[in-house]
């Protein structure tokens, strides 16, 4: 029965929208399994369509199927090594895979993860996500294998030049990581004053409530934000 429904769907697609367009609409609607099936069929007839490959990588990532995501993004960065997004997505998927395997295997992936992010940052001087990834990578890595607060701050400084909100948030993230909560407060306040967004509110609210244990400040912030 499912096969007949799927066949009927494709017959309708041929009359109206292309299978690619329908797959995109499924993806946008978070119907990932349906989107995946259509993209896979589409890719068989269009094996060099980079956008379809990217969508499949994105779907695999959202479904936490890191091996699949790495495979798709690897194809993309191999085909166009000068694309910063492809390098970033490959590094991100590989980083998430590293978190799901044993430590010895993860150690063998670190160089590739770092190189992908560094390449993306070099290719695109304004690539915000890559710089965030580098901030987090250098904080989480032990010093013996390349971790460094100084390196993390370097990319937080670069974020500050691209986007003041992201720069303040990144520097605040570093201070929170090292439990320097009062310094983080100053930075998160600066971010919230500039951005006044849900993200900046949530970061500052969480800091007050869960790190500084200052419930009155948290409530005051919440009341002011909800006005």
PDB file of N, CA and C in Angstrom, residues 71-160:
ATOM      1  N   UNK A  71      29.315  11.710   5.439  1.00  0.00           N
ATOM      2  CA  UNK A  71      29.488  11.213   4.076  1.00  0.00           C
ATOM      3  C   UNK A  71      28.989  12.218   3.041  1.00  0.00           C
ATOM      4  N   UNK A  72      27.802  12.766   3.275  1.00  0.00           N
ATOM      5  CA  UNK A  72      27.240  13.732   2.317  1.00  0.00           C
ATOM      6  C   UNK A  72      28.071  15.017   2.279  1.00  0.00           C
ATOM      7  N   UNK A  73      28.431  15.534   3.452  1.00  0.00           N
ATOM      8  CA  UNK A  73      29.188  16.787   3.487  1.00  0.00           C
ATOM      9  C   UNK A  73      30.604  16.604   2.944  1.00  0.00           C
ATOM     10  N   UNK A  74      31.146  15.402   3.128  1.00  0.00           N
ATOM     11  CA  UNK A  74      32.477  15.112   2.572  1.00  0.00           C
ATOM     12  C   UNK A  74      32.449  15.191   1.049  1.00  0.00           C
ATOM     13  N   UNK A  75      31.368  14.682   0.454  1.00  0.00           N
ATOM     14  CA  UNK A  75      31.219  14.763  -1.000  1.00  0.00           C
ATOM     15  C   UNK A  75      31.181  16.222  -1.449  1.00  0.00           C
ATOM     16  N   UNK A  76      30.453  17.046  -0.695  1.00  0.00           N
ATOM     17  CA  UNK A  76      30.313  18.454  -1.058  1.00  0.00           C
ATOM     18  C   UNK A  76      31.653  19.182  -0.989  1.00  0.00           C
ATOM     19  N   UNK A  77      32.382  19.004   0.109  1.00  0.00           N
ATOM     20  CA  UNK A  77      33.644  19.737   0.256  1.00  0.00           C
ATOM     21  C   UNK A  77      34.711  19.215  -0.694  1.00  0.00           C
ATOM     22  N   UNK A  78      34.567  17.970  -1.109  1.00  0.00           N
ATOM     23  CA  UNK A  78      35.502  17.422  -2.104  1.00  0.00           C
ATOM     24  C   UNK A  78      35.226  18.038  -3.476  1.00  0.00           C
ATOM     25  N   UNK A  79      33.948  18.190  -3.792  1.00  0.00           N
ATOM     26  CA  UNK A  79      33.581  18.764  -5.086  1.00  0.00           C
ATOM     27  C   UNK A  79      33.911  20.257  -5.155  1.00  0.00           C
ATOM     28  N   UNK A  80      33.604  20.986  -4.053  1.00  0.00           N
ATOM     29  CA  UNK A  80      33.883  22.428  -4.036  1.00  0.00           C
ATOM     30  C   UNK A  80      34.584  22.766  -2.714  1.00  0.00           C
ATOM     31  N   UNK A  81      35.895  22.556  -2.653  1.00  0.00           N
ATOM     32  CA  UNK A  81      36.634  22.786  -1.401  1.00  0.00           C
ATOM     33  C   UNK A  81      36.691  24.245  -0.973  1.00  0.00           C
ATOM     34  N   UNK A  82      36.301  25.157  -1.874  1.00  0.00           N
ATOM     35  CA  UNK A  82      36.347  26.584  -1.538  1.00  0.00           C
ATOM     36  C   UNK A  82      35.028  27.102  -0.964  1.00  0.00           C
ATOM     37  N   UNK A  83      34.079  26.225  -0.716  1.00  0.00           N
ATOM     38  CA  UNK A  83      32.793  26.620  -0.146  1.00  0.00           C
ATOM     39  C   UNK A  83      32.875  26.537   1.377  1.00  0.00           C
ATOM     40  N   UNK A  84      32.775  27.689   2.045  1.00  0.00           N
ATOM     41  CA  UNK A  84      32.911  27.736   3.502  1.00  0.00           C
ATOM     42  C   UNK A  84      31.813  26.953   4.215  1.00  0.00           C
ATOM     43  N   UNK A  85      30.578  27.028   3.716  1.00  0.00           N
ATOM     44  CA  UNK A  85      29.473  26.305   4.361  1.00  0.00           C
ATOM     45  C   UNK A  85      29.708  24.803   4.338  1.00  0.00           C
ATOM     46  N   UNK A  86      30.207  24.294   3.228  1.00  0.00           N
ATOM     47  CA  UNK A  86      30.464  22.857   3.132  1.00  0.00           C
ATOM     48  C   UNK A  86      31.543  22.438   4.136  1.00  0.00           C
ATOM     49  N   UNK A  87      32.591  23.220   4.242  1.00  0.00           N
ATOM     50  CA  UNK A  87      33.649  22.913   5.199  1.00  0.00           C
ATOM     51  C   UNK A  87      33.111  22.948   6.627  1.00  0.00           C
ATOM     52  N   UNK A  88      32.310  23.971   6.917  1.00  0.00           N
ATOM     53  CA  UNK A  88      31.742  24.109   8.263  1.00  0.00           C
ATOM     54  C   UNK A  88      30.825  22.936   8.603  1.00  0.00           C
ATOM     55  N   UNK A  89      29.957  22.574   7.679  1.00  0.00           N
ATOM     56  CA  UNK A  89      29.016  21.486   7.951  1.00  0.00           C
ATOM     57  C   UNK A  89      29.736  20.156   8.099  1.00  0.00           C
ATOM     58  N   UNK A  90      30.771  19.957   7.303  1.00  0.00           N
ATOM     59  CA  UNK A  90      31.562  18.726   7.435  1.00  0.00           C
ATOM     60  C   UNK A  90      32.225  18.671   8.811  1.00  0.00           C
ATOM     61  N   UNK A  91      32.858  19.782   9.204  1.00  0.00           N
ATOM     62  CA  UNK A  91      33.501  19.818  10.516  1.00  0.00           C
ATOM     63  C   UNK A  91      32.511  19.623  11.648  1.00  0.00           C
ATOM     64  N   UNK A  92      31.330  20.227  11.518  1.00  0.00           N
ATOM     65  CA  UNK A  92      30.312  20.090  12.548  1.00  0.00           C
ATOM     66  C   UNK A  92      29.805  18.668  12.693  1.00  0.00           C
ATOM     67  N   UNK A  93      29.527  18.025  11.562  1.00  0.00           N
ATOM     68  CA  UNK A  93      29.037  16.645  11.600  1.00  0.00           C
ATOM     69  C   UNK A  93      30.109  15.708  12.147  1.00  0.00           C
ATOM     70  N   UNK A  94      31.353  15.943  11.745  1.00  0.00           N
ATOM     71  CA  UNK A  94      32.451  15.109  12.239  1.00  0.00           C
ATOM     72  C   UNK A  94      32.648  15.328  13.738  1.00  0.00           C
ATOM     73  N   UNK A  95      32.473  16.575  14.181  1.00  0.00           N
ATOM     74  CA  UNK A  95      32.581  16.864  15.606  1.00  0.00           C
ATOM     75  C   UNK A  95      31.512  16.159  16.421  1.00  0.00           C
ATOM     76  N   UNK A  96      30.292  16.137  15.907  1.00  0.00           N
ATOM     77  CA  UNK A  96      29.213  15.453  16.610  1.00  0.00           C
ATOM     78  C   UNK A  96      29.427  13.939  16.603  1.00  0.00           C
ATOM     79  N   UNK A  97      29.977  13.432  15.507  1.00  0.00           N
ATOM     80  CA  UNK A  97      30.305  11.996  15.469  1.00  0.00           C
ATOM     81  C   UNK A  97      31.362  11.677  16.518  1.00  0.00           C
ATOM     82  N   UNK A  98      32.352  12.570  16.651  1.00  0.00           N
ATOM     83  CA  UNK A  98      33.433  12.348  17.619  1.00  0.00           C
ATOM     84  C   UNK A  98      32.899  12.235  19.043  1.00  0.00           C
ATOM     85  N   UNK A  99      31.801  12.951  19.323  1.00  0.00           N
ATOM     86  CA  UNK A  99      31.220  12.903  20.653  1.00  0.00           C
ATOM     87  C   UNK A  99      30.462  11.600  20.917  1.00  0.00           C
ATOM     88  N   UNK A 100      30.198  10.851  19.852  1.00  0.00           N
ATOM     89  CA  UNK A 100      29.400   9.631  20.004  1.00  0.00           C
ATOM     90  C   UNK A 100      30.240   8.355  19.972  1.00  0.00           C
ATOM     91  N   UNK A 101      31.566   8.513  19.794  1.00  0.00           N
ATOM     92  CA  UNK A 101      32.433   7.339  19.727  1.00  0.00           C
ATOM     93  C   UNK A 101      33.394   7.350  20.922  1.00  0.00           C
ATOM     94  N   UNK A 102      34.204   6.309  21.037  1.00  0.00           N
ATOM     95  CA  UNK A 102      35.128   6.249  22.166  1.00  0.00           C
ATOM     96  C   UNK A 102      36.241   7.293  22.024  1.00  0.00           C
ATOM     97  N   UNK A 103      36.900   7.595  23.126  1.00  0.00           N
ATOM     98  CA  UNK A 103      37.855   8.700  23.162  1.00  0.00           C
ATOM     99  C   UNK A 103      39.029   8.503  22.208  1.00  0.00           C
ATOM    100  N   UNK A 104      39.505   7.292  22.083  1.00  0.00           N
ATOM    101  CA  UNK A 104      40.647   7.050  21.200  1.00  0.00           C
ATOM    102  C   UNK A 104      40.286   7.330  19.749  1.00  0.00           C
ATOM    103  N   UNK A 105      39.099   6.903  19.343  1.00  0.00           N
ATOM    104  CA  UNK A 105      38.654   7.152  17.973  1.00  0.00           C
ATOM    105  C   UNK A 105      38.398   8.640  17.759  1.00  0.00           C
ATOM    106  N   UNK A 106      37.844   9.290  18.781  1.00  0.00           N
ATOM    107  CA  UNK A 106      37.559  10.722  18.684  1.00  0.00           C
ATOM    108  C   UNK A 106      38.844  11.527  18.519  1.00  0.00           C
ATOM    109  N   UNK A 107      39.903  11.118  19.213  1.00  0.00           N
ATOM    110  CA  UNK A 107      41.184  11.824  19.112  1.00  0.00           C
ATOM    111  C   UNK A 107      41.695  11.845  17.677  1.00  0.00           C
ATOM    112  N   UNK A 108      41.430  10.767  16.958  1.00  0.00           N
ATOM    113  CA  UNK A 108      41.883  10.682  15.576  1.00  0.00           C
ATOM    114  C   UNK A 108      41.113  11.590  14.629  1.00  0.00           C
ATOM    115  N   UNK A 109      39.988  12.145  15.089  1.00  0.00           N
ATOM    116  CA  UNK A 109      39.168  13.019  14.244  1.00  0.00           C
ATOM    117  C   UNK A 109      39.455  14.500  14.472  1.00  0.00           C
ATOM    118  N   UNK A 110      40.120  14.824  15.561  1.00  0.00           N
ATOM    119  CA  UNK A 110      40.261  16.226  15.962  1.00  0.00           C
ATOM    120  C   UNK A 110      40.929  17.079  14.904  1.00  0.00           C
ATOM    121  N   UNK A 111      42.008  16.582  14.319  1.00  0.00           N
ATOM    122  CA  UNK A 111      42.725  17.371  13.305  1.00  0.00           C
ATOM    123  C   UNK A 111      41.814  17.708  12.120  1.00  0.00           C
ATOM    124  N   UNK A 112      41.022  16.721  11.684  1.00  0.00           N
ATOM    125  CA  UNK A 112      40.125  16.953  10.546  1.00  0.00           C
ATOM    126  C   UNK A 112      39.025  17.954  10.903  1.00  0.00           C
ATOM    127  N   UNK A 113      38.518  17.856  12.130  1.00  0.00           N
ATOM    128  CA  UNK A 113      37.483  18.793  12.582  1.00  0.00           C
ATOM    129  C   UNK A 113      38.036  20.214  12.603  1.00  0.00           C
ATOM    130  N   UNK A 114      39.180  20.373  13.253  1.00  0.00           N
ATOM    131  CA  UNK A 114      39.798  21.694  13.364  1.00  0.00           C
ATOM    132  C   UNK A 114      40.124  22.262  11.992  1.00  0.00           C
ATOM    133  N   UNK A 115      40.684  21.423  11.124  1.00  0.00           N
ATOM    134  CA  UNK A 115      41.073  21.898   9.799  1.00  0.00           C
ATOM    135  C   UNK A 115      39.878  22.359   8.986  1.00  0.00           C
ATOM    136  N   UNK A 116      38.765  21.642   9.106  1.00  0.00           N
ATOM    137  CA  UNK A 116      37.556  22.028   8.367  1.00  0.00           C
ATOM    138  C   UNK A 116      37.058  23.396   8.834  1.00  0.00           C
ATOM    139  N   UNK A 117      37.038  23.608  10.149  1.00  0.00           N
ATOM    140  CA  UNK A 117      36.580  24.897  10.678  1.00  0.00           C
ATOM    141  C   UNK A 117      37.544  26.025  10.310  1.00  0.00           C
ATOM    142  N   UNK A 118      38.831  25.772  10.425  1.00  0.00           N
ATOM    143  CA  UNK A 118      39.825  26.794  10.084  1.00  0.00           C
ATOM    144  C   UNK A 118      39.747  27.150   8.606  1.00  0.00           C
ATOM    145  N   UNK A 119      39.523  26.147   7.774  1.00  0.00           N
ATOM    146  CA  UNK A 119      39.391  26.402   6.340  1.00  0.00           C
ATOM    147  C   UNK A 119      38.164  27.252   6.056  1.00  0.00           C
ATOM    148  N   UNK A 120      37.054  26.921   6.698  1.00  0.00           N
ATOM    149  CA  UNK A 120      35.832  27.708   6.514  1.00  0.00           C
ATOM    150  C   UNK A 120      36.033  29.153   6.960  1.00  0.00           C
ATOM    151  N   UNK A 121      36.710  29.335   8.093  1.00  0.00           N
ATOM    152  CA  UNK A 121      36.954  30.686   8.606  1.00  0.00           C
ATOM    153  C   UNK A 121      37.850  31.477   7.649  1.00  0.00           C
ATOM    154  N   UNK A 122      38.808  30.808   7.058  1.00  0.00           N
ATOM    155  CA  UNK A 122      39.714  31.470   6.112  1.00  0.00           C
ATOM    156  C   UNK A 122      38.992  31.832   4.813  1.00  0.00           C
ATOM    157  N   UNK A 123      38.101  30.948   4.387  1.00  0.00           N
ATOM    158  CA  UNK A 123      37.376  31.167   3.139  1.00  0.00           C
ATOM    159  C   UNK A 123      36.350  32.291   3.261  1.00  0.00           C
ATOM    160  N   UNK A 124      35.745  32.415   4.432  1.00  0.00           N
ATOM    161  CA  UNK A 124      34.696  33.420   4.640  1.00  0.00           C
ATOM    162  C   UNK A 124      35.007  34.204   5.907  1.00  0.00           C
ATOM    163  N   UNK A 125      35.464  35.425   5.736  1.00  0.00           N
ATOM    164  CA  UNK A 125      35.886  36.256   6.867  1.00  0.00           C
ATOM    165  C   UNK A 125      34.711  36.668   7.751  1.00  0.00           C
ATOM    166  N   UNK A 126      33.490  36.438   7.291  1.00  0.00           N
ATOM    167  CA  UNK A 126      32.315  36.830   8.072  1.00  0.00           C
ATOM    168  C   UNK A 126      31.428  35.636   8.427  1.00  0.00           C
ATOM    169  N   UNK A 127      32.009  34.446   8.423  1.00  0.00           N
ATOM    170  CA  UNK A 127      31.235  33.238   8.713  1.00  0.00           C
ATOM    171  C   UNK A 127      31.074  33.094  10.227  1.00  0.00           C
ATOM    172  N   UNK A 128      29.918  33.482  10.725  1.00  0.00           N
ATOM    173  CA  UNK A 128      29.675  33.525  12.165  1.00  0.00           C
ATOM    174  C   UNK A 128      29.670  32.131  12.789  1.00  0.00           C
ATOM    175  N   UNK A 129      28.959  31.185  12.190  1.00  0.00           N
ATOM    176  CA  UNK A 129      28.837  29.854  12.783  1.00  0.00           C
ATOM    177  C   UNK A 129      30.175  29.153  12.934  1.00  0.00           C
ATOM    178  N   UNK A 130      31.042  29.326  11.951  1.00  0.00           N
ATOM    179  CA  UNK A 130      32.362  28.708  12.029  1.00  0.00           C
ATOM    180  C   UNK A 130      33.158  29.244  13.213  1.00  0.00           C
ATOM    181  N   UNK A 131      33.083  30.542  13.412  1.00  0.00           N
ATOM    182  CA  UNK A 131      33.833  31.138  14.526  1.00  0.00           C
ATOM    183  C   UNK A 131      33.262  30.710  15.877  1.00  0.00           C
ATOM    184  N   UNK A 132      31.963  30.573  15.957  1.00  0.00           N
ATOM    185  CA  UNK A 132      31.379  30.007  17.169  1.00  0.00           C
ATOM    186  C   UNK A 132      31.885  28.575  17.390  1.00  0.00           C
ATOM    187  N   UNK A 133      31.941  27.807  16.324  1.00  0.00           N
ATOM    188  CA  UNK A 133      32.412  26.421  16.440  1.00  0.00           C
ATOM    189  C   UNK A 133      33.851  26.376  16.935  1.00  0.00           C
ATOM    190  N   UNK A 134      34.676  27.288  16.459  1.00  0.00           N
ATOM    191  CA  UNK A 134      36.075  27.326  16.892  1.00  0.00           C
ATOM    192  C   UNK A 134      36.191  27.758  18.349  1.00  0.00           C
ATOM    193  N   UNK A 135      35.361  28.705  18.776  1.00  0.00           N
ATOM    194  CA  UNK A 135      35.353  29.095  20.192  1.00  0.00           C
ATOM    195  C   UNK A 135      35.075  27.877  21.062  1.00  0.00           C
ATOM    196  N   UNK A 136      34.045  27.131  20.722  1.00  0.00           N
ATOM    197  CA  UNK A 136      33.655  25.975  21.525  1.00  0.00           C
ATOM    198  C   UNK A 136      34.676  24.849  21.439  1.00  0.00           C
ATOM    199  N   UNK A 137      35.226  24.647  20.240  1.00  0.00           N
ATOM    200  CA  UNK A 137      36.223  23.590  20.061  1.00  0.00           C
ATOM    201  C   UNK A 137      37.441  23.834  20.940  1.00  0.00           C
ATOM    202  N   UNK A 138      37.972  25.042  20.912  1.00  0.00           N
ATOM    203  CA  UNK A 138      39.191  25.325  21.664  1.00  0.00           C
ATOM    204  C   UNK A 138      38.954  25.352  23.172  1.00  0.00           C
ATOM    205  N   UNK A 139      37.726  25.593  23.589  1.00  0.00           N
ATOM    206  CA  UNK A 139      37.424  25.502  25.014  1.00  0.00           C
ATOM    207  C   UNK A 139      37.319  24.046  25.467  1.00  0.00           C
ATOM    208  N   UNK A 140      36.719  23.226  24.640  1.00  0.00           N
ATOM    209  CA  UNK A 140      36.445  21.844  25.038  1.00  0.00           C
ATOM    210  C   UNK A 140      37.660  20.936  24.910  1.00  0.00           C
ATOM    211  N   UNK A 141      38.576  21.266  24.002  1.00  0.00           N
ATOM    212  CA  UNK A 141      39.753  20.424  23.832  1.00  0.00           C
ATOM    213  C   UNK A 141      40.715  20.598  25.003  1.00  0.00           C
ATOM    214  N   UNK A 142      41.273  19.514  25.512  1.00  0.00           N
ATOM    215  CA  UNK A 142      42.328  19.643  26.519  1.00  0.00           C
ATOM    216  C   UNK A 142      43.536  20.374  25.919  1.00  0.00           C
ATOM    217  N   UNK A 143      44.267  21.090  26.765  1.00  0.00           N
ATOM    218  CA  UNK A 143      45.417  21.878  26.288  1.00  0.00           C
ATOM    219  C   UNK A 143      46.445  21.015  25.572  1.00  0.00           C
ATOM    220  N   UNK A 144      46.592  19.776  26.012  1.00  0.00           N
ATOM    221  CA  UNK A 144      47.617  18.901  25.453  1.00  0.00           C
ATOM    222  C   UNK A 144      47.359  18.561  23.986  1.00  0.00           C
ATOM    223  N   UNK A 145      46.112  18.707  23.544  1.00  0.00           N
ATOM    224  CA  UNK A 145      45.806  18.415  22.131  1.00  0.00           C
ATOM    225  C   UNK A 145      45.257  19.647  21.414  1.00  0.00           C
ATOM    226  N   UNK A 146      45.632  20.824  21.908  1.00  0.00           N
ATOM    227  CA  UNK A 146      45.312  22.035  21.154  1.00  0.00           C
ATOM    228  C   UNK A 146      44.293  22.965  21.759  1.00  0.00           C
ATOM    229  N   UNK A 147      43.692  22.577  22.874  1.00  0.00           N
ATOM    230  CA  UNK A 147      42.727  23.444  23.516  1.00  0.00           C
ATOM    231  C   UNK A 147      43.397  24.691  24.079  1.00  0.00           C
ATOM    232  N   UNK A 148      42.709  25.812  24.035  1.00  0.00           N
ATOM    233  CA  UNK A 148      43.349  27.058  24.456  1.00  0.00           C
ATOM    234  C   UNK A 148      42.305  28.152  24.630  1.00  0.00           C
ATOM    235  N   UNK A 149      42.293  28.781  25.809  1.00  0.00           N
ATOM    236  CA  UNK A 149      41.413  29.924  26.021  1.00  0.00           C
ATOM    237  C   UNK A 149      41.818  31.075  25.111  1.00  0.00           C
ATOM    238  N   UNK A 150      43.114  31.225  24.902  1.00  0.00           N
ATOM    239  CA  UNK A 150      43.618  32.299  24.032  1.00  0.00           C
ATOM    240  C   UNK A 150      43.094  32.140  22.614  1.00  0.00           C
ATOM    241  N   UNK A 151      43.114  30.908  22.109  1.00  0.00           N
ATOM    242  CA  UNK A 151      42.586  30.653  20.760  1.00  0.00           C
ATOM    243  C   UNK A 151      41.080  30.910  20.712  1.00  0.00           C
ATOM    244  N   UNK A 152      40.377  30.486  21.761  1.00  0.00           N
ATOM    245  CA  UNK A 152      38.930  30.709  21.799  1.00  0.00           C
ATOM    246  C   UNK A 152      38.634  32.204  21.770  1.00  0.00           C
ATOM    247  N   UNK A 153      39.387  32.982  22.530  1.00  0.00           N
ATOM    248  CA  UNK A 153      39.167  34.429  22.577  1.00  0.00           C
ATOM    249  C   UNK A 153      39.490  35.095  21.245  1.00  0.00           C
ATOM    250  N   UNK A 154      40.443  34.533  20.525  1.00  0.00           N
ATOM    251  CA  UNK A 154      40.786  35.084  19.205  1.00  0.00           C
ATOM    252  C   UNK A 154      39.556  35.079  18.301  1.00  0.00           C
ATOM    253  N   UNK A 155      38.829  33.969  18.298  1.00  0.00           N
ATOM    254  CA  UNK A 155      37.655  33.878  17.420  1.00  0.00           C
ATOM    255  C   UNK A 155      36.448  34.612  18.003  1.00  0.00           C
ATOM    256  N   UNK A 156      36.400  34.757  19.323  1.00  0.00           N
ATOM    257  CA  UNK A 156      35.367  35.599  19.923  1.00  0.00           C
ATOM    258  C   UNK A 156      35.599  37.060  19.529  1.00  0.00           C
ATOM    259  N   UNK A 157      36.879  37.459  19.463  1.00  0.00           N
ATOM    260  CA  UNK A 157      37.222  38.817  19.019  1.00  0.00           C
ATOM    261  C   UNK A 157      36.813  39.028  17.559  1.00  0.00           C
ATOM    262  N   UNK A 158      37.030  38.000  16.736  1.00  0.00           N
ATOM    263  CA  UNK A 158      36.624  38.108  15.335  1.00  0.00           C
ATOM    264  C   UNK A 158      35.100  38.230  15.221  1.00  0.00           C
ATOM    265  N   UNK A 159      34.392  37.498  16.066  1.00  0.00           N
ATOM    266  CA  UNK A 159      32.928  37.607  16.071  1.00  0.00           C
ATOM    267  C   UNK A 159      32.495  39.014  16.452  1.00  0.00           C
ATOM    268  N   UNK A 160      33.199  39.611  17.377  1.00  0.00           N
ATOM    269  CA  UNK A 160      32.863  40.963  17.823  1.00  0.00           C
ATOM    270  C   UNK A 160      32.947  41.964  16.675  1.00  0.00           C
TER     271      UNK A 160
END
